[in-house]
CSV table of C-alpha atoms in Angstrom, one decimal:
chain,number,residue,atom,x,y,z
X,66,MET,CA,28.5,10.9,-43.6
X,67,VAL,CA,25.7,9.2,-45.7
X,68,PRO,CA,24.5,11.4,-48.6
X,69,LEU,CA,20.8,12.6,-48.8
X,70,GLU,CA,19.1,10.6,-51.6
X,71,ALA,CA,17.7,12.6,-54.3
X,72,PRO,CA,13.8,12.9,-54.8
X,73,ALA,CA,12.2,10.0,-56.7
X,74,ALA,CA,11.0,10.9,-60.2
X,75,GLY,CA,7.8,12.6,-59.7
X,76,SER,CA,7.7,13.2,-56.3
X,77,ALA,CA,6.9,16.4,-54.8
X,78,ALA,CA,9.9,18.6,-54.1
X,79,PRO,CA,10.0,19.3,-50.4
X,80,LEU,CA,8.9,22.1,-48.8
X,81,ASP,CA,11.0,25.0,-47.3
X,82,GLY,CA,10.3,25.2,-43.6
X,83,ALA,CA,7.5,28.1,-43.7
X,84,ALA,CA,5.8,26.3,-46.3
X,85,ALA,CA,6.1,22.9,-44.5
X,86,ARG,CA,4.8,24.7,-41.2
X,87,LYS,CA,2.0,26.6,-43.3
X,88,GLN,CA,0.7,23.2,-44.9
X,89,ARG,CA,0.7,21.4,-41.8
X,90,ALA,CA,-1.3,24.4,-39.7
X,91,LEU,CA,-3.8,24.1,-42.9
X,92,ALA,CA,-3.9,20.4,-42.7
X,93,ARG,CA,-4.7,20.1,-38.9
X,94,ARG,CA,-7.5,23.4,-38.9
X,95,LYS,CA,-9.1,21.2,-42.0
X,96,ALA,CA,-8.7,17.8,-39.5
X,97,PHE,CA,-9.9,19.3,-36.5
X,98,SER,CA,-13.1,20.9,-38.5
X,99,LEU,CA,-14.4,17.7,-39.9
X,100,PHE,CA,-13.5,15.8,-36.5
X,101,VAL,CA,-15.9,18.1,-34.8
X,102,LYS,CA,-18.5,18.1,-37.8
X,103,ALA,CA,-18.3,14.0,-37.5
X,104,LYS,CA,-19.5,14.9,-33.5
X,105,GLU,CA,-22.8,17.0,-34.4
X,106,VAL,CA,-26.5,15.4,-33.3
X,107,PRO,CA,-28.8,15.7,-36.4
X,108,VAL,CA,-31.5,18.0,-35.9
X,109,ALA,CA,-34.3,15.5,-35.5
X,110,ALA,CA,-32.3,13.2,-33.0
X,111,ARG,CA,-31.5,16.2,-30.8
X,112,CYS,CA,-34.4,15.5,-28.3
X,113,ALA,CA,-33.6,12.3,-28.1
X,114,ALA,CA,-29.9,12.9,-27.4
X,115,GLY,CA,-30.2,15.1,-24.6
X,116,GLY,CA,-32.6,18.2,-25.3
X,117,GLU,CA,-32.7,20.7,-27.9
X,118,GLY,CA,-29.7,22.4,-27.1
X,119,VAL,CA,-26.9,19.8,-27.7
X,120,ARG,CA,-25.7,20.3,-30.6
X,121,TRP,CA,-22.6,18.5,-30.9
X,122,ARG,CA,-21.9,14.8,-28.5
X,123,CYS,CA,-18.7,13.2,-27.9
X,124,CYS,CA,-16.9,10.8,-25.1
X,125,ARG,CA,-20.4,10.4,-23.7
X,126,GLN,CA,-20.9,14.3,-23.2
X,127,GLY,CA,-23.3,16.6,-25.1
X,128,PHE,CA,-22.1,20.4,-26.1
X,129,GLU,CA,-24.4,23.5,-26.7
X,130,GLU,CA,-21.2,25.8,-27.5
X,131,LEU,CA,-19.1,25.8,-30.6
X,132,SER,CA,-16.4,26.8,-27.9
X,133,GLY,CA,-17.4,23.8,-25.6
X,134,ILE,CA,-16.9,20.7,-28.3
X,135,HIS,CA,-13.7,23.0,-29.5
X,136,ARG,CA,-12.2,22.8,-26.7
X,137,HIS,CA,-13.0,19.2,-25.4
X,138,VAL,CA,-11.5,18.2,-29.0
X,139,ALA,CA,-8.2,20.4,-28.4
X,140,LEU,CA,-7.8,18.6,-24.7
X,141,GLN,CA,-9.1,14.7,-25.6
X,142,HIS,CA,-8.5,14.2,-29.5
X,143,GLY,CA,-5.4,16.0,-30.3
X,144,GLY,CA,-3.9,12.7,-31.2
X,145,ASP,CA,-6.4,11.6,-33.5
X,146,VAL,CA,-6.8,15.1,-35.1
X,147,GLY,CA,-2.8,15.0,-35.6
X,148,GLN,CA,-3.4,11.4,-37.2
X,149,ARG,CA,-5.7,12.4,-39.2
X,150,ALA,CA,-4.1,15.8,-40.3
X,151,ALA,CA,-0.9,13.1,-41.4
X,152,ALA,CA,-3.4,10.7,-42.8
X,153,GLU,CA,-4.9,13.4,-45.3
X,154,GLY,CA,-1.0,14.5,-46.7
X,155,SER,CA,0.0,16.7,-44.0
X,156,PRO,CA,4.0,16.9,-44.0
X,157,VAL,CA,5.0,15.2,-40.4
X,158,ASP,CA,7.8,16.2,-38.4
X,159,PRO,CA,10.8,14.0,-37.8
X,160,ALA,CA,10.0,13.9,-33.8
X,161,GLY,CA,7.0,12.5,-34.6
X,162,SER,CA,4.3,15.3,-34.0
X,163,ALA,CA,1.8,16.1,-37.0
X,164,ASP,CA,2.0,19.9,-36.4
X,165,GLY,CA,5.6,20.4,-35.0
X,166,THR,CA,4.6,21.3,-31.4
X,167,GLN,CA,5.8,18.5,-30.0
X,168,GLY,CA,3.2,18.8,-27.2
X,169,ARG,CA,3.9,22.2,-26.1
X,170,CYS,CA,1.2,24.9,-25.6
X,171,ARG,CA,0.7,26.8,-28.9
X,172,GLY,CA,-3.0,27.8,-28.9
X,173,ALA,CA,-5.3,24.6,-28.6
X,174,PRO,CA,-2.5,22.1,-27.0
X,175,GLU,CA,-1.4,18.7,-28.1
X,176,VAL,CA,-1.4,17.1,-24.9
X,177,ALA,CA,1.8,14.5,-24.8
X,178,TRP,CA,0.0,12.5,-21.8
X,179,ALA,CA,-3.9,11.2,-21.4
X,180,LEU,CA,-6.6,13.1,-19.4
X,181,PRO,CA,-8.2,11.6,-16.9
X,182,ASP,CA,-11.8,10.0,-18.0
X,183,THR,CA,-14.9,12.1,-16.5
X,184,SER,CA,-17.6,10.5,-18.2
X,185,ARG,CA,-18.5,8.4,-14.8
X,186,VAL,CA,-18.4,11.7,-13.0
X,187,GLY,CA,-21.3,13.8,-12.8
X,188,HIS,CA,-21.0,17.6,-13.8
X,189,ASP,CA,-22.4,18.6,-10.3
X,190,ASP,CA,-19.7,16.5,-8.7
X,191,LEU,CA,-17.0,17.4,-10.8
X,192,THR,CA,-17.9,21.3,-10.3
X,193,SER,CA,-19.1,21.2,-6.6
X,194,LYS,CA,-18.1,24.1,-4.7
X,195,VAL,CA,-17.7,22.0,-1.8
X,196,GLY,CA,-14.0,20.3,-1.9
X,197,GLU,CA,-10.4,20.6,-1.1
X,198,VAL,CA,-7.0,22.9,-1.7
X,199,LEU,CA,-4.1,20.4,-2.8
X,200,LEU,CA,-0.7,21.1,-2.0
X,201,TYR,CA,2.5,19.3,-3.4
X,202,TYR,CA,5.9,19.7,-4.6
X,203,CYS,CA,8.6,17.1,-6.4
X,204,TYR,CA,12.1,18.0,-7.1
X,205,CYS,CA,13.1,15.7,-10.0
X,206,GLU,CA,14.8,16.6,-13.8
X,207,VAL,CA,12.5,17.8,-16.0
X,208,LYS,CA,13.5,17.3,-19.9
X,209,ASP,CA,11.0,19.8,-21.3
X,210,PRO,CA,9.3,22.0,-19.0
X,211,GLU,CA,6.9,23.3,-21.6
X,212,GLU,CA,5.6,20.0,-22.1
X,213,LEU,CA,4.8,19.3,-18.7
X,214,CYS,CA,3.4,22.8,-18.3
X,215,ALA,CA,1.0,22.0,-21.4
X,216,TRP,CA,-0.1,18.9,-19.6
X,217,GLN,CA,-0.3,20.3,-16.4
X,218,LYS,CA,-2.9,23.2,-17.5
X,219,ALA,CA,-4.8,21.0,-20.1
X,220,LEU,CA,-5.3,18.5,-16.8
X,221,CYS,CA,-6.4,22.0,-14.6
X,222,GLN,CA,-8.7,22.9,-17.3
X,223,HIS,CA,-10.2,19.6,-17.9
X,224,LEU,CA,-10.8,19.0,-14.2
X,225,HIS,CA,-12.4,22.3,-13.6
X,226,LEU,CA,-9.6,23.0,-10.9
X,227,THR,CA,-8.1,26.6,-10.3
X,228,GLY,CA,-4.8,27.6,-8.2
X,229,LYS,CA,-1.1,27.8,-9.2
X,230,VAL,CA,1.1,25.3,-11.0
X,231,ARG,CA,4.9,26.3,-10.9
X,232,VAL,CA,7.1,24.0,-13.8
X,233,ALA,CA,11.2,24.2,-13.5
X,234,SER,CA,13.8,22.3,-14.7
X,235,GLU,CA,14.3,21.2,-11.7
X,236,GLY,CA,10.0,19.5,-11.0
X,237,ILE,CA,7.0,21.2,-10.4
X,238,ASN,CA,5.6,22.9,-7.3
X,239,GLY,CA,1.4,23.2,-7.0
X,240,THR,CA,-1.5,24.5,-5.0
X,241,VAL,CA,-4.7,23.7,-6.7
X,242,GLY,CA,-8.3,23.7,-5.3
X,243,GLY,CA,-11.7,21.8,-7.0
X,244,SER,CA,-14.1,19.6,-5.6
X,245,LYS,CA,-13.0,16.1,-4.3
X,246,ALA,CA,-13.6,14.1,-7.3
X,247,ALA,CA,-11.9,16.7,-9.6
X,248,THR,CA,-8.5,16.3,-7.2
X,249,ASN,CA,-8.8,12.8,-6.4
X,250,LEU,CA,-8.6,12.2,-10.4
X,251,TYR,CA,-5.9,15.1,-10.4
X,252,ILE,CA,-3.8,13.3,-7.8
X,253,GLU,CA,-4.4,10.0,-9.4
X,254,ALA,CA,-2.9,11.7,-13.2
X,255,VAL,CA,0.0,12.9,-11.4
X,256,LEU,CA,1.0,9.7,-9.7
X,257,SER,CA,0.7,8.0,-13.2
X,258,HIS,CA,2.9,10.3,-15.0
X,259,PRO,CA,6.0,8.5,-16.3
X,260,LEU,CA,7.9,11.6,-14.4
X,261,PHE,CA,6.8,11.4,-11.0
X,262,LYS,CA,5.4,7.5,-10.7
X,263,ASP,CA,8.4,6.5,-9.2
X,264,ILE,CA,9.1,9.5,-6.9
X,265,LEU,CA,5.6,10.6,-5.6
X,266,CYS,CA,3.3,8.7,-3.6
X,267,GLN,CA,-0.1,9.7,-2.1
X,268,GLU,CA,1.3,10.8,0.9
X,269,ASP,CA,3.6,13.6,-0.9
X,270,PHE,CA,-0.1,15.5,-1.2
X,271,LYS,CA,-1.0,17.8,1.6
X,272,SER,CA,-5.0,18.7,1.8
X,273,SER,CA,-7.5,21.0,3.7
X,274,ALA,CA,-10.7,21.9,3.4
X,275,GLY,CA,-11.5,24.4,0.2
X,276,GLY,CA,-12.1,24.4,-3.3
X,277,ALA,CA,-11.6,26.2,-6.6
X,278,HIS,CA,-13.4,29.3,-5.3
X,279,CYS,CA,-9.8,29.5,-2.9
X,280,PHE,CA,-8.0,31.0,-6.1
X,281,THR,CA,-9.2,33.8,-8.4
X,282,ASP,CA,-7.9,31.7,-11.6
X,283,LEU,CA,-5.9,29.2,-12.7
X,284,ARG,CA,-1.9,29.9,-13.6
X,285,VAL,CA,0.3,27.4,-14.6
X,286,GLY,CA,4.0,28.3,-15.8
X,287,VAL,CA,7.2,27.8,-16.5
X,288,PHE,CA,9.8,29.2,-14.0
X,289,LYS,CA,13.6,28.9,-13.7
X,290,GLU,CA,13.0,27.8,-9.9
X,291,ILE,CA,10.0,25.9,-8.5
X,292,VAL,CA,10.2,28.0,-5.2
X,293,PRO,CA,12.1,31.4,-5.9
X,294,MET,CA,15.0,31.6,-3.6
X,295,GLY,CA,16.5,33.5,-6.3
X,296,ILE,CA,19.9,31.2,-6.4
X,297,ASP,CA,20.4,29.4,-9.7
X,298,PRO,CA,19.6,25.7,-9.0
X,299,LYS,CA,22.6,24.6,-10.5
X,300,ILE,CA,24.3,26.3,-8.0
X,301,VAL,CA,22.3,25.2,-4.9
X,302,SER,CA,20.6,21.9,-5.2
X,303,TYR,CA,17.7,20.3,-4.2
X,304,LYS,CA,20.3,17.3,-4.6
X,305,GLU,CA,22.2,18.5,-1.4
X,306,THR,CA,19.5,18.9,1.2
X,307,GLY,CA,19.1,18.3,5.0
X,308,ILE,CA,17.7,15.1,6.7
X,309,HIS,CA,14.2,14.5,6.3
X,310,LEU,CA,12.3,13.7,9.3
X,311,SER,CA,9.0,12.9,9.7
X,312,PRO,CA,6.2,14.9,12.0
X,313,GLN,CA,6.8,11.9,14.8
X,314,GLU,CA,10.6,12.5,14.5
X,315,PHE,CA,10.4,16.2,14.1
X,316,HIS,CA,7.7,16.3,17.4
X,317,LYS,CA,10.3,14.4,19.5
X,318,GLU,CA,13.3,16.5,18.5
X,319,VAL,CA,10.8,19.3,19.4
X,320,GLU,CA,10.4,18.2,22.8
X,321,HIS,CA,13.9,17.2,23.4
X,322,TYR,CA,15.2,20.9,22.2
X,323,LEU,CA,12.3,22.5,24.3
X,324,SER,CA,13.4,20.7,27.6
X,325,GLN,CA,17.0,21.4,26.9
X,326,ALA,CA,16.6,24.6,26.2
X,327,SER,CA,14.4,25.4,29.2
X,328,LEU,CA,18.1,24.2,31.6
X,329,GLY,CA,19.9,26.6,29.0
X,330,GLN,CA,22.0,23.4,27.7
X,331,SER,CA,20.4,23.1,24.0
X,332,ASP,CA,22.6,23.3,21.1
X,333,THR,CA,20.0,22.9,18.8
X,334,ILE,CA,18.5,26.1,16.5
X,335,LEU,CA,14.4,25.5,15.7
X,336,LEU,CA,14.5,27.7,12.3
X,337,ASP,CA,11.1,28.7,10.7
X,338,CYS,CA,12.1,29.5,6.9
X,339,ARG,CA,8.7,31.1,6.2
X,340,ASN,CA,8.3,35.1,5.9
X,341,PHE,CA,7.9,37.0,9.0
X,342,TYR,CA,3.8,37.6,8.4
X,343,GLU,CA,3.5,34.0,8.4
X,344,SER,CA,5.5,33.0,11.5
X,345,LYS,CA,3.5,36.2,13.2
X,346,ILE,CA,0.4,34.2,13.3
X,347,GLY,CA,1.3,30.9,14.0
X,348,HIS,CA,4.7,28.5,14.9
X,349,PHE,CA,6.4,26.0,16.5
X,350,GLN,CA,7.1,26.9,20.8
X,351,GLY,CA,10.9,28.3,20.7
X,352,CYS,CA,11.4,28.7,16.9
X,353,LEU,CA,13.6,30.9,15.7
X,354,ALA,CA,11.7,33.1,13.1
X,355,PRO,CA,13.7,35.6,10.4
X,356,ASP,CA,12.2,39.0,9.9
X,357,ILE,CA,12.3,38.3,5.9
X,358,ARG,CA,9.5,39.4,3.5
X,359,LYS,CA,10.3,36.7,0.9
X,360,PHE,CA,11.9,33.5,0.7
X,361,SER,CA,14.5,35.1,-1.6
X,362,TYR,CA,15.8,36.7,1.1
X,363,PHE,CA,16.5,33.5,3.4
X,364,PRO,CA,19.7,33.4,1.6
X,365,SER,CA,21.2,36.8,2.9
X,366,TYR,CA,19.5,36.1,6.5
X,367,VAL,CA,21.8,33.1,6.8
X,368,ASP,CA,25.0,35.0,5.1
X,369,GLU,CA,24.4,38.0,7.9
X,370,ASN,CA,24.0,35.0,10.7
X,371,LEU,CA,26.8,32.7,10.0
X,372,LYS,CA,28.3,32.5,13.2
X,373,LEU,CA,24.6,32.1,15.0
X,374,PHE,CA,24.7,28.9,13.1
X,375,LYS,CA,28.1,27.9,14.0
X,376,ASP,CA,28.8,24.2,15.5
X,377,LYS,CA,24.3,24.0,15.7
X,378,ARG,CA,22.1,21.3,15.1
X,379,VAL,CA,19.5,23.0,12.8
X,380,LEU,CA,16.0,21.9,12.9
X,381,MET,CA,14.1,23.3,9.8
X,382,TYR,CA,10.5,23.9,8.8
X,383,CYS,CA,8.3,25.7,6.7
X,384,THR,CA,4.4,25.2,5.3
X,385,GLY,CA,4.6,22.3,3.1
X,386,GLY,CA,8.4,21.2,3.1
X,387,ILE,CA,9.5,22.9,-0.6
X,388,ARG,CA,11.3,25.8,0.8
X,389,CYS,CA,13.3,23.7,3.3
X,390,GLU,CA,14.3,21.8,0.3
X,391,ARG,CA,16.8,24.2,-1.1
X,392,GLY,CA,16.8,26.5,2.1
X,393,SER,CA,18.5,23.4,4.2
X,394,ALA,CA,20.9,23.2,0.8
X,395,TYR,CA,21.5,26.5,1.1
X,396,LEU,CA,22.6,26.4,5.0
X,397,ARG,CA,24.7,23.2,4.2
X,398,SER,CA,26.7,24.7,1.4
X,399,LYS,CA,28.1,27.3,4.2
X,400,ALA,CA,29.4,24.2,6.2
X,401,VAL,CA,28.7,25.8,9.4
X,402,CYS,CA,26.3,23.6,10.8
X,403,ARG,CA,26.9,20.6,13.0
X,404,GLU,CA,23.8,18.9,10.9
X,405,VAL,CA,20.8,20.3,9.2
X,406,TYR,CA,17.4,18.3,9.7
X,407,GLN,CA,14.2,19.6,7.8
X,408,LEU,CA,10.5,18.5,8.4
X,409,LYS,CA,8.8,16.6,5.8
X,410,GLY,CA,5.9,17.1,4.5
X,411,GLY,CA,6.1,20.8,6.7
X,412,ILE,CA,3.7,22.0,9.0
X,413,HIS,CA,0.6,20.5,6.9
X,414,LYS,CA,1.5,17.0,7.8
X,415,TYR,CA,2.7,17.8,11.5
X,416,LEU,CA,-0.8,19.3,12.0
X,417,GLU,CA,-2.5,16.1,10.4
X,418,GLU,CA,-0.5,13.9,13.1
X,419,PHE,CA,-0.3,16.4,16.0
X,420,PRO,CA,-2.9,19.4,16.0
X,421,ASP,CA,-2.8,20.3,19.6
X,422,GLY,CA,1.1,19.6,19.3
X,423,PHE,CA,4.4,21.9,19.5
X,424,TYR,CA,2.9,24.4,16.4
X,425,ARG,CA,0.4,27.2,18.0
X,426,GLY,CA,-2.1,29.5,16.3
X,427,LYS,CA,-2.7,29.6,12.6
X,428,LEU,CA,-1.1,28.3,9.2
X,429,PHE,CA,-0.7,30.8,6.4
X,430,VAL,CA,-1.8,29.5,3.3
X,431,PHE,CA,-1.1,31.5,0.2
X,432,ASP,CA,-4.7,31.3,-1.2
X,433,ASP,CA,-8.0,33.6,-0.5
X,434,ARG,CA,-8.5,31.5,2.7
X,435,TYR,CA,-5.5,33.5,4.2
X,436,ALA,CA,-4.7,30.6,7.1
X,437,ILE,CA,-6.4,27.7,8.6
X,438,CYS,CA,-6.8,26.6,11.9
X,439,SER,CA,-5.8,23.6,14.2
X,440,ASN,CA,-6.1,24.8,17.5
X,441,GLU,CA,-7.6,27.9,19.9
X,442,ASP,CA,-4.3,29.6,20.3
X,443,ILE,CA,-4.5,33.0,18.9
X,444,ILE,CA,-1.2,34.0,18.4
X,445,SER,CA,-0.9,37.2,16.3
X,446,GLU,CA,-4.0,38.7,14.3
X,447,PHE,CA,-4.0,39.8,10.7
X,448,GLN,CA,-2.9,43.4,10.0
């Protein structure tokens, strides 16, 4: 081991952990205040700068309230504030973060990745009530879920998006609503993120008519699983999933299954992985729909019906595909099925190509719309 060098003569003794953190916090608050102060619009110039109410201007945006400029600086200029704090003598952590947060969301978060530039998008376009709801997921190894969570929260707030985003060490699962301009920028930001740029693509985002009003608020958090099946991802991994079928391939498989089933010769099970109240209002013709109230009951259903699946070809489907990832992995772990397939992109993607195909009724969604329609069939009404 290399011995630590003694402090040079005349140099300040190193601070202990608590004192160093306190000094960093004070330096950062000072740097933050000075940064905001530098963005003030002189009283004499406020009218020319966009109205008497505009007291601060930054990144081609005007701010009337102190909370507005504070939020903007926290989200957009965390790095600038950190550099300024370090330049004024704040102790810097070996990891390189001026305040030791390493990008984690503590108060005003230090965002590790850039947020999209919205200066060229009108405020009305960014906050329009006419928009869409995005649904997507990505299974991948996330080394720092807290850091990704902080970025997602900052990104959604920056774009005025509402919805739910689950982050875990096994990936991300999101459904967000907002204006078309906002969701386009969101997709671009996610696709350019180092974690996802070589895994996700534009087709992995499912969209439907809606907007920010489809959710009551924004909820972003870190969980053990990105979809709650109740089994440790290390025990049943997404890496052991079934064979993915495109909507076209799945359509042909269902067509063949139905023709064989009508003759009593089918060796295939068309399995709906969703909850009973979802399949009740819409499902694929000829499917097996388990009577389960939530996805965490799916493993028990499989365990109780292993004989049913023995030597069968199983075609699985769910809303957007995510439940099939872990669900098919669990079914395969039982080593009873001959083959396990799943619908890539779920019912959402299938309906984009086959709106009047073998899926009949409504598609249940987990937001204030409750369901979206693709055909005129009414399988069952909501109770």
